[in-house]
Amino acid sequence: MRINVIKAFVVKDLKELSRDKTAVFWMIVWPLLWLVLTAYVFIPPENYTPKTMKIGVVNYDVDSEYQLNGSLLIDVLERAEYEGVKLFNVLVYKNETLMLDEIKREKIDAGIIIPEGFGENLTFNQANLEIYVSAMNIQSFQINSFMLDAFLDEFSVKISNEKISWMLKFIPEDNVDLEIIEKFLRGIAKPINPAFSKISPEKLISRESWIGWYTIGALGMTMLYSGLNIGSVALMEEKQKRCLPKILASPITPSELIAGKVLFGVTALSIISVIIVIFGVGVCGARIYWDPLRIKYWIIPLVLLILALMVLGLGSLLSLVTKSAKGASNLSTSLGLLLAFLTGVWFPKDWFPRWMQILAEYSPATWAIEAIRKVMVFEADLAEVAPQILATSLVTFVVLAAGVIIYRKSLKKYLEK
């Protein structure tokens, strides 16, 4: 095969691709749009800062003579912070009717009614609170309920400890071990004292890292539908443009034509991948971990090459069930997008029902993307991703070989006409 002939096909097809606005949209603009949507809709910046909840309070315990009272609860609510962010934006209402109406209209997230005698009961008995949480959105309801429950639980423990410290002053020290009694009482106030720590993969602790995770998913998505598209229309477009008879009548061999089409597909997909990574990092703020000095990171371009060859071969198989370039393009784009969303290439497969998880587990494209993510996100060693890479390589060899055979038979039939 002559390199200059193959190169000429690659250059010709790249120029034609750049002039096709529809192809440019689907292959380049579409995955970039999904990255933007992911960065600012699915992973909005505010999700990575503590939430401030709007909460209304009606205090009927204003005139309480006790130190532990409704005013103390309001003061603690106003001062509660997490990582430097206020947890509650407290609005005091004069009556509960107005406050409940504000909750129904989603002006505030929740409301607390502090009954009369709250301070006295809090000091000598058990105090009651009426709490109302907006249920317009089930996720917000769960989060807000958890926040209030956690806050009031901690507040209750603090009050219990104050009451224990006050009560210990009245216990005579003669023949009594106050330390044992104090520990016992504090154990009643809070039998279990859990300590929570956030544990995440080192490279998924930030919003930027998650966007980087989805940037890799965008590579897989565009590999699927763009690769299928390029593979399925490679020869059909030449037929429809009536260029194929001239090509076959020239000294160009079928092997050179096929090699040129495959190399064009790999080149186009490589260019698109670079654009996606640059856009993800430069515009969406993605963090992509890459260390060229570490051998395992060179797996990524190798796996992307294997994936590109596989989808190009699958695209050629799709050309068997279509009669026109437009039909092949529509089928490959639809199928590629469907597979991207159903096989864990874009959304985590753990989100799916079991039957979809099975589909993802047996998808070679998913194997390839998971191998990349394991290396770039979870710092996996070569041994951990070797089975996925070998399995993907085997499937790619079979599919690509079948694609080449189909191309050769198509050209042979065309020559016989």
Short mmCIF file of C-alpha atoms in Angstrom, two decimals:
data_model
loop_
_atom_site.label_atom_id
_atom_site.label_comp_id
_atom_site.label_asym_id
_atom_site.label_seq_id
_atom_site.Cartn_x
_atom_site.Cartn_y
_atom_site.Cartn_z
CA MET A 1 0.00 0.00 0.00
CA ARG A 2 1.17 3.51 -0.81
CA ILE A 3 1.24 5.94 2.11
CA ASN A 4 0.69 9.00 -0.07
CA VAL A 5 -2.54 7.53 -1.48
CA ILE A 6 -3.86 6.72 1.99
CA LYS A 7 -2.89 10.21 3.16
CA ALA A 8 -4.77 11.76 0.23
CA PHE A 9 -7.97 9.97 1.26
CA VAL A 10 -7.58 11.15 4.86
CA VAL A 11 -7.04 14.79 3.83
CA LYS A 12 -9.96 14.68 1.37
CA ASP A 13 -12.38 13.22 3.93
CA LEU A 14 -11.28 15.66 6.65
CA LYS A 15 -11.96 18.60 4.34
CA GLU A 16 -15.38 17.23 3.43
CA LEU A 17 -16.17 16.66 7.10
CA SER A 18 -15.24 20.24 8.02
CA ARG A 19 -17.66 21.55 5.35
CA ASP A 20 -20.57 19.40 6.58
CA LYS A 21 -22.29 21.54 9.24
CA THR A 22 -24.59 18.74 10.37
CA ALA A 23 -21.69 16.34 10.90
CA VAL A 24 -19.69 19.02 12.74
CA PHE A 25 -22.65 19.65 15.06
CA TRP A 26 -23.19 16.01 15.99
CA MET A 27 -19.52 15.08 16.24
CA ILE A 28 -18.16 18.17 18.01
CA VAL A 29 -20.83 20.63 19.18
CA TRP A 30 -23.20 18.03 20.65
CA PRO A 31 -20.75 16.46 23.15
CA LEU A 32 -19.53 19.94 24.11
CA LEU A 33 -23.12 21.01 24.84
CA TRP A 34 -23.54 17.97 27.05
CA LEU A 35 -20.39 18.86 28.94
CA VAL A 36 -21.70 22.38 29.58
CA LEU A 37 -25.08 21.04 30.73
CA THR A 38 -23.34 18.58 33.02
CA ALA A 39 -21.02 21.20 34.49
CA TYR A 40 -23.77 23.71 35.29
CA VAL A 41 -26.98 21.66 35.59
CA PHE A 42 -26.05 18.15 36.76
CA ILE A 43 -23.02 19.33 38.77
CA PRO A 44 -23.87 22.96 39.63
CA PRO A 45 -21.26 24.89 41.66
CA GLU A 46 -23.67 25.35 44.57
CA ASN A 47 -23.80 21.58 45.13
CA TYR A 48 -20.22 21.77 46.41
CA THR A 49 -20.90 24.40 49.07
CA PRO A 50 -22.96 23.89 52.25
CA LYS A 51 -26.66 24.67 51.84
CA THR A 52 -28.28 27.60 53.64
CA MET A 53 -31.86 26.80 54.53
CA LYS A 54 -34.56 29.46 54.81
CA ILE A 55 -36.47 28.73 57.97
CA GLY A 56 -39.34 30.56 59.65
CA VAL A 57 -39.88 30.64 63.41
CA VAL A 58 -42.92 31.57 65.49
CA ASN A 59 -41.87 32.02 69.13
CA TYR A 60 -44.66 31.87 71.72
CA ASP A 61 -42.07 31.54 74.50
CA VAL A 62 -40.84 35.16 74.31
CA ASP A 63 -41.53 36.03 77.95
CA SER A 64 -39.90 32.91 79.41
CA GLU A 65 -37.95 33.54 82.62
CA TYR A 66 -35.73 30.53 82.06
CA GLN A 67 -32.26 30.67 80.51
CA LEU A 68 -33.02 27.67 78.31
CA ASN A 69 -35.87 29.05 76.21
CA GLY A 70 -37.18 29.73 72.69
CA SER A 71 -35.00 32.81 72.22
CA LEU A 72 -31.93 30.68 72.90
CA LEU A 73 -33.01 28.21 70.21
CA ILE A 74 -33.44 31.04 67.67
CA ASP A 75 -30.04 32.47 68.57
CA VAL A 76 -28.35 29.08 68.08
CA LEU A 77 -30.13 28.62 64.76
CA GLU A 78 -28.85 32.00 63.55
CA ARG A 79 -25.26 31.22 64.58
CA ALA A 80 -25.09 27.65 63.26
CA GLU A 81 -22.37 27.29 60.59
CA TYR A 82 -20.63 24.58 58.60
CA GLU A 83 -17.34 25.22 56.82
CA GLY A 84 -17.88 28.95 57.27
CA VAL A 85 -21.38 28.97 55.72
CA LYS A 86 -24.53 29.78 57.70
CA LEU A 87 -26.83 26.76 57.83
CA PHE A 88 -30.04 28.68 58.52
CA ASN A 89 -31.44 31.97 57.35
CA VAL A 90 -33.93 32.59 60.18
CA LEU A 91 -37.09 34.67 59.64
CA VAL A 92 -39.23 35.39 62.71
CA TYR A 93 -43.01 35.48 62.14
CA LYS A 94 -45.68 36.87 64.44
CA ASN A 95 -48.20 34.13 63.73
CA GLU A 96 -48.12 30.59 62.35
CA THR A 97 -50.77 31.20 59.66
CA LEU A 98 -48.49 33.58 57.77
CA MET A 99 -45.48 31.28 58.20
CA LEU A 100 -47.34 28.20 56.92
CA ASP A 101 -48.57 30.17 53.92
CA GLU A 102 -44.97 31.14 53.11
CA ILE A 103 -43.97 27.46 53.23
CA LYS A 104 -46.79 26.51 50.85
CA ARG A 105 -45.68 29.20 48.40
CA GLU A 106 -42.04 27.99 48.73
CA LYS A 107 -40.90 31.33 50.11
CA ILE A 108 -39.18 29.44 52.93
CA ASP A 109 -38.02 25.82 53.25
CA ALA A 110 -39.37 25.01 56.70
CA GLY A 111 -40.94 26.47 59.83
CA ILE A 112 -40.72 25.91 63.60
CA ILE A 113 -43.42 26.76 66.12
CA ILE A 114 -42.00 27.22 69.63
CA PRO A 115 -44.93 26.75 72.06
CA GLU A 116 -45.56 28.70 75.23
CA GLY A 117 -43.81 27.11 78.19
CA PHE A 118 -41.02 25.76 75.99
CA GLY A 119 -38.32 27.18 78.29
CA GLU A 120 -39.83 25.70 81.44
CA ASN A 121 -40.29 22.28 79.86
CA LEU A 122 -36.79 22.39 78.39
CA THR A 123 -35.37 23.09 81.85
CA PHE A 124 -37.39 20.65 83.99
CA ASN A 125 -39.10 18.27 81.58
CA GLN A 126 -39.25 17.41 77.89
CA ALA A 127 -40.06 20.24 75.48
CA ASN A 128 -42.11 19.91 72.29
CA LEU A 129 -41.64 21.61 68.92
CA GLU A 130 -43.88 21.74 65.87
CA ILE A 131 -41.84 21.55 62.65
CA TYR A 132 -43.16 21.99 59.11
CA VAL A 133 -41.03 21.20 56.06
CA SER A 134 -41.94 22.01 52.44
CA ALA A 135 -42.65 18.84 50.49
CA MET A 136 -42.92 20.37 47.00
CA ASN A 137 -39.70 18.55 46.07
CA ILE A 138 -38.94 15.14 47.58
CA GLN A 139 -35.16 15.61 47.41
CA SER A 140 -35.32 19.02 49.11
CA PHE A 141 -37.72 17.61 51.71
CA GLN A 142 -35.27 14.82 52.57
CA ILE A 143 -32.28 17.17 52.77
CA ASN A 144 -34.08 19.83 54.80
CA SER A 145 -35.62 17.30 57.17
CA PHE A 146 -32.21 15.71 57.73
CA MET A 147 -30.57 19.10 58.38
CA LEU A 148 -33.18 20.11 60.96
CA ASP A 149 -33.20 16.70 62.60
CA ALA A 150 -29.39 16.66 62.88
CA PHE A 151 -29.33 20.22 64.25
CA LEU A 152 -32.03 19.60 66.86
CA ASP A 153 -30.40 16.33 67.88
CA GLU A 154 -27.12 18.11 68.52
CA PHE A 155 -28.93 20.99 70.25
CA SER A 156 -30.73 18.48 72.51
CA VAL A 157 -27.42 16.88 73.50
CA LYS A 158 -25.95 20.30 74.37
CA ILE A 159 -29.01 21.13 76.50
CA SER A 160 -28.83 17.73 78.20
CA ASN A 161 -25.17 18.28 79.07
CA GLU A 162 -26.02 21.70 80.53
CA LYS A 163 -28.78 20.16 82.62
CA ILE A 164 -26.42 17.39 83.80
CA SER A 165 -23.76 19.93 84.81
CA TRP A 166 -26.39 21.92 86.70
CA MET A 167 -27.81 18.82 88.43
CA LEU A 168 -24.37 17.58 89.55
CA LYS A 169 -24.02 20.70 91.69
CA PHE A 170 -26.81 19.44 93.96
CA ILE A 171 -25.45 15.94 94.49
CA PRO A 172 -23.48 15.65 97.75
CA GLU A 173 -19.95 14.42 97.22
CA ASP A 174 -19.88 12.29 100.38
CA ASN A 175 -19.54 8.57 99.58
CA VAL A 176 -20.40 9.24 95.90
CA ASP A 177 -18.16 9.04 92.87
CA LEU A 178 -19.39 12.02 90.90
CA GLU A 179 -17.23 11.12 87.91
CA ILE A 180 -19.00 7.78 87.46
CA ILE A 181 -22.40 9.40 87.88
CA GLU A 182 -21.53 12.13 85.38
CA LYS A 183 -20.34 9.63 82.76
CA PHE A 184 -23.48 7.57 83.27
CA LEU A 185 -25.77 10.57 82.87
CA ARG A 186 -23.95 11.85 79.81
CA GLY A 187 -24.23 8.35 78.35
CA ILE A 188 -28.00 8.56 78.82
CA ALA A 189 -28.04 11.94 77.05
CA LYS A 190 -26.08 10.54 74.11
CA PRO A 191 -25.40 6.77 74.31
CA ILE A 192 -23.44 6.74 71.05
CA ASN A 193 -21.08 9.51 70.00
CA PRO A 194 -20.37 8.88 66.30
CA ALA A 195 -17.61 10.68 64.42
CA PHE A 196 -18.33 11.14 60.72
CA SER A 197 -15.58 11.68 58.17
CA LYS A 198 -15.96 12.24 54.43
CA ILE A 199 -14.20 9.58 52.40
CA SER A 200 -14.08 9.92 48.61
CA PRO A 201 -11.64 8.82 45.92
CA GLU A 202 -8.88 11.39 45.97
CA LYS A 203 -9.71 12.49 42.45
CA LEU A 204 -13.46 12.82 42.97
CA ILE A 205 -13.49 15.15 45.96
CA SER A 206 -14.06 18.28 43.92
CA ARG A 207 -16.50 19.52 41.32
CA GLU A 208 -13.62 19.92 38.84
CA SER A 209 -12.73 16.25 39.23
CA TRP A 210 -16.31 15.16 38.60
CA ILE A 211 -16.44 17.26 35.44
CA GLY A 212 -13.22 15.55 34.40
CA TRP A 213 -14.95 12.20 34.99
CA TYR A 214 -17.77 13.27 32.65
CA THR A 215 -15.29 14.63 30.12
CA ILE A 216 -14.01 11.08 29.74
CA GLY A 217 -17.63 10.00 29.33
CA ALA A 218 -18.03 12.56 26.55
CA LEU A 219 -15.08 10.94 24.77
CA GLY A 220 -16.84 7.59 24.96
CA MET A 221 -20.12 9.07 23.78
CA THR A 222 -18.63 10.72 20.71
CA MET A 223 -16.59 7.61 19.97
CA LEU A 224 -19.80 5.60 19.87
CA TYR A 225 -22.09 7.63 17.66
CA SER A 226 -19.44 9.45 15.61
CA GLY A 227 -17.41 6.29 15.06
CA LEU A 228 -20.48 4.32 14.08
CA ASN A 229 -21.47 7.13 11.74
CA ILE A 230 -18.07 7.33 10.03
CA GLY A 231 -17.83 3.56 9.64
CA SER A 232 -21.34 3.12 8.29
CA VAL A 233 -21.16 5.81 5.56
CA ALA A 234 -17.52 5.39 4.51
CA LEU A 235 -18.25 3.70 1.16
CA MET A 236 -21.88 4.75 0.73
CA GLU A 237 -20.95 8.40 0.44
CA GLU A 238 -18.45 7.62 -2.28
CA LYS A 239 -21.16 5.67 -4.15
CA GLN A 240 -23.73 8.47 -3.86
CA LYS A 241 -21.21 11.06 -5.03
CA ARG A 242 -20.41 8.72 -7.95
CA CYS A 243 -16.74 8.89 -7.05
CA LEU A 244 -16.36 5.19 -6.42
CA PRO A 245 -16.19 4.15 -10.12
CA LYS A 246 -13.40 6.66 -10.76
CA ILE A 247 -11.52 5.51 -7.66
CA LEU A 248 -11.78 1.84 -8.58
CA ALA A 249 -10.83 2.57 -12.21
CA SER A 250 -7.64 4.25 -11.03
CA PRO A 251 -4.49 2.45 -9.86
CA ILE A 252 -5.77 2.78 -6.27
CA THR A 253 -6.25 -0.65 -4.71
CA PRO A 254 -9.21 -1.62 -2.47
CA SER A 255 -6.76 -2.07 0.44
CA GLU A 256 -5.55 1.51 0.07
CA LEU A 257 -9.13 2.78 -0.05
CA ILE A 258 -10.11 0.84 3.08
CA ALA A 259 -6.93 1.87 4.91
CA GLY A 260 -7.56 5.51 4.00
CA LYS A 261 -11.13 5.35 5.33
CA VAL A 262 -10.06 3.68 8.59
CA LEU A 263 -7.18 6.12 9.11
CA PHE A 264 -9.54 9.04 8.41
CA GLY A 265 -11.94 7.72 11.04
CA VAL A 266 -9.18 7.34 13.64
CA THR A 267 -7.81 10.81 12.81
CA ALA A 268 -11.25 12.47 12.99
CA LEU A 269 -12.07 10.79 16.31
CA SER A 270 -8.65 11.77 17.70
CA ILE A 271 -9.17 15.42 16.74
CA ILE A 272 -12.65 15.40 18.30
CA SER A 273 -11.25 13.83 21.49
CA VAL A 274 -8.59 16.52 21.80
CA ILE A 275 -11.23 19.25 21.29
CA ILE A 276 -13.45 17.71 23.99
CA VAL A 277 -10.59 17.52 26.50
CA ILE A 278 -9.45 21.09 25.79
CA PHE A 279 -13.05 22.36 26.06
CA GLY A 280 -13.69 20.39 29.25
CA VAL A 281 -10.56 21.72 30.93
CA GLY A 282 -10.56 25.26 29.53
CA VAL A 283 -14.28 26.11 29.53
CA CYS A 284 -15.99 23.78 32.00
CA GLY A 285 -13.14 23.65 34.51
CA ALA A 286 -12.55 19.91 34.32
CA ARG A 287 -9.56 18.41 36.02
CA ILE A 288 -7.92 15.69 33.95
CA TYR A 289 -5.10 13.79 35.61
CA TRP A 290 -2.31 12.90 33.24
CA ASP A 291 1.30 12.13 34.01
CA PRO A 292 3.29 11.29 30.84
CA LEU A 293 6.17 10.03 32.99
CA ARG A 294 4.05 7.15 34.31
CA ILE A 295 3.67 4.21 31.96
CA LYS A 296 0.11 3.36 32.96
CA TYR A 297 -1.17 6.72 31.73
CA TRP A 298 -0.15 5.77 28.19
CA ILE A 299 -2.89 3.14 28.38
CA ILE A 300 -5.44 5.90 27.78
CA PRO A 301 -4.53 6.78 24.16
CA LEU A 302 -4.06 3.07 23.44
CA VAL A 303 -7.54 2.22 24.75
CA LEU A 304 -9.06 5.16 22.86
CA LEU A 305 -7.43 3.85 19.66
CA ILE A 306 -8.82 0.37 20.30
CA LEU A 307 -12.27 1.83 20.96
CA ALA A 308 -12.10 3.93 17.78
CA LEU A 309 -11.23 0.88 15.64
CA MET A 310 -14.01 -1.14 17.25
CA VAL A 311 -16.77 1.41 16.59
CA LEU A 312 -15.55 1.95 13.02
CA GLY A 313 -15.87 -1.80 12.47
CA LEU A 314 -19.33 -1.83 14.05
CA GLY A 315 -20.30 1.04 11.77
CA SER A 316 -19.39 -1.04 8.73
CA LEU A 317 -21.70 -3.80 10.01
CA LEU A 318 -24.54 -1.26 10.26
CA SER A 319 -24.07 -0.42 6.59
CA LEU A 320 -25.41 -3.90 5.76
CA VAL A 321 -28.92 -3.01 6.96
CA THR A 322 -29.19 0.40 5.27
CA LYS A 323 -29.51 1.42 1.62
CA SER A 324 -28.32 5.02 1.74
CA ALA A 325 -25.73 7.18 3.46
CA LYS A 326 -28.48 9.24 5.12
CA GLY A 327 -30.17 6.12 6.48
CA ALA A 328 -26.86 4.75 7.75
CA SER A 329 -26.03 8.09 9.39
CA ASN A 330 -29.39 8.36 11.13
CA LEU A 331 -29.25 4.76 12.34
CA SER A 332 -25.67 4.99 13.62
CA THR A 333 -26.27 8.32 15.40
CA SER A 334 -29.44 7.08 17.09
CA LEU A 335 -27.90 3.76 18.08
CA GLY A 336 -24.69 5.40 19.29
CA LEU A 337 -26.53 7.88 21.52
CA LEU A 338 -28.78 5.13 22.86
CA LEU A 339 -25.80 2.95 23.76
CA ALA A 340 -23.96 5.90 25.32
CA PHE A 341 -26.81 6.50 27.74
CA LEU A 342 -27.73 2.87 28.41
CA THR A 343 -24.34 1.24 28.91
CA GLY A 344 -22.71 3.43 31.55
CA VAL A 345 -20.51 5.37 29.15
CA TRP A 346 -22.12 8.65 30.22
CA PHE A 347 -24.24 8.04 33.34
CA PRO A 348 -22.86 5.75 36.07
CA LYS A 349 -24.30 2.28 35.53
CA ASP A 350 -25.11 2.03 39.25
CA TRP A 351 -27.98 4.45 38.58
CA PHE A 352 -29.66 1.98 36.21
CA PRO A 353 -32.18 -0.80 36.86
CA ARG A 354 -30.69 -4.29 36.92
CA TRP A 355 -31.48 -5.18 33.29
CA MET A 356 -29.66 -2.07 32.08
CA GLN A 357 -26.71 -2.82 34.36
CA ILE A 358 -26.40 -6.23 32.69
CA LEU A 359 -26.38 -4.52 29.29
CA ALA A 360 -23.62 -2.20 30.51
CA GLU A 361 -21.56 -5.04 31.96
CA TYR A 362 -21.45 -6.79 28.57
CA SER A 363 -20.74 -3.67 26.49
CA PRO A 364 -17.17 -3.54 25.11
CA ALA A 365 -17.42 0.27 24.94
CA THR A 366 -18.14 0.32 28.67
CA TRP A 367 -15.11 -1.90 29.32
CA ALA A 368 -12.88 0.57 27.51
CA ILE A 369 -14.25 3.68 29.23
CA GLU A 370 -14.15 2.02 32.66
CA ALA A 371 -10.51 1.08 32.10
CA ILE A 372 -9.69 4.73 31.36
CA ARG A 373 -11.62 5.97 34.39
CA LYS A 374 -10.02 3.43 36.70
CA VAL A 375 -6.59 4.69 35.72
CA MET A 376 -7.32 8.42 35.56
CA VAL A 377 -9.74 8.61 38.50
CA PHE A 378 -9.06 5.73 40.86
CA GLU A 379 -5.30 5.30 40.26
CA ALA A 380 -5.74 1.67 39.25
CA ASP A 381 -2.67 -0.39 38.40
CA LEU A 382 -2.11 -2.03 35.02
CA ALA A 383 -3.03 -5.44 36.42
CA GLU A 384 -6.48 -4.17 37.45
CA VAL A 385 -7.45 -2.93 33.98
CA ALA A 386 -5.63 -5.57 31.93
CA PRO A 387 -8.68 -7.94 31.70
CA GLN A 388 -10.90 -5.13 30.37
CA ILE A 389 -8.27 -3.98 27.87
CA LEU A 390 -7.64 -7.52 26.61
CA ALA A 391 -11.37 -8.22 26.26
CA THR A 392 -11.91 -4.95 24.38
CA SER A 393 -8.93 -5.67 22.13
CA LEU A 394 -10.27 -9.13 21.27
CA VAL A 395 -13.71 -7.78 20.38
CA THR A 396 -12.11 -4.98 18.35
CA PHE A 397 -10.01 -7.44 16.35
CA VAL A 398 -13.04 -9.57 15.50
CA VAL A 399 -15.29 -6.60 14.65
CA LEU A 400 -12.65 -4.76 12.63
CA ALA A 401 -11.77 -7.90 10.69
CA ALA A 402 -15.46 -8.41 9.90
CA GLY A 403 -15.70 -4.78 8.80
CA VAL A 404 -12.74 -5.08 6.44
CA ILE A 405 -14.22 -8.26 4.93
CA ILE A 406 -17.54 -6.48 4.40
CA TYR A 407 -15.85 -3.51 2.75
CA ARG A 408 -13.89 -5.82 0.42
CA LYS A 409 -17.02 -7.77 -0.57
CA SER A 410 -18.90 -4.51 -1.19
CA LEU A 411 -16.15 -3.27 -3.46
CA LYS A 412 -15.94 -6.63 -5.25
CA LYS A 413 -19.69 -6.65 -5.92
CA TYR A 414 -19.51 -3.08 -7.17
CA LEU A 415 -16.71 -4.00 -9.60
CA GLU A 416 -18.72 -6.97 -10.90
CA LYS A 417 -21.68 -4.77 -11.89
#
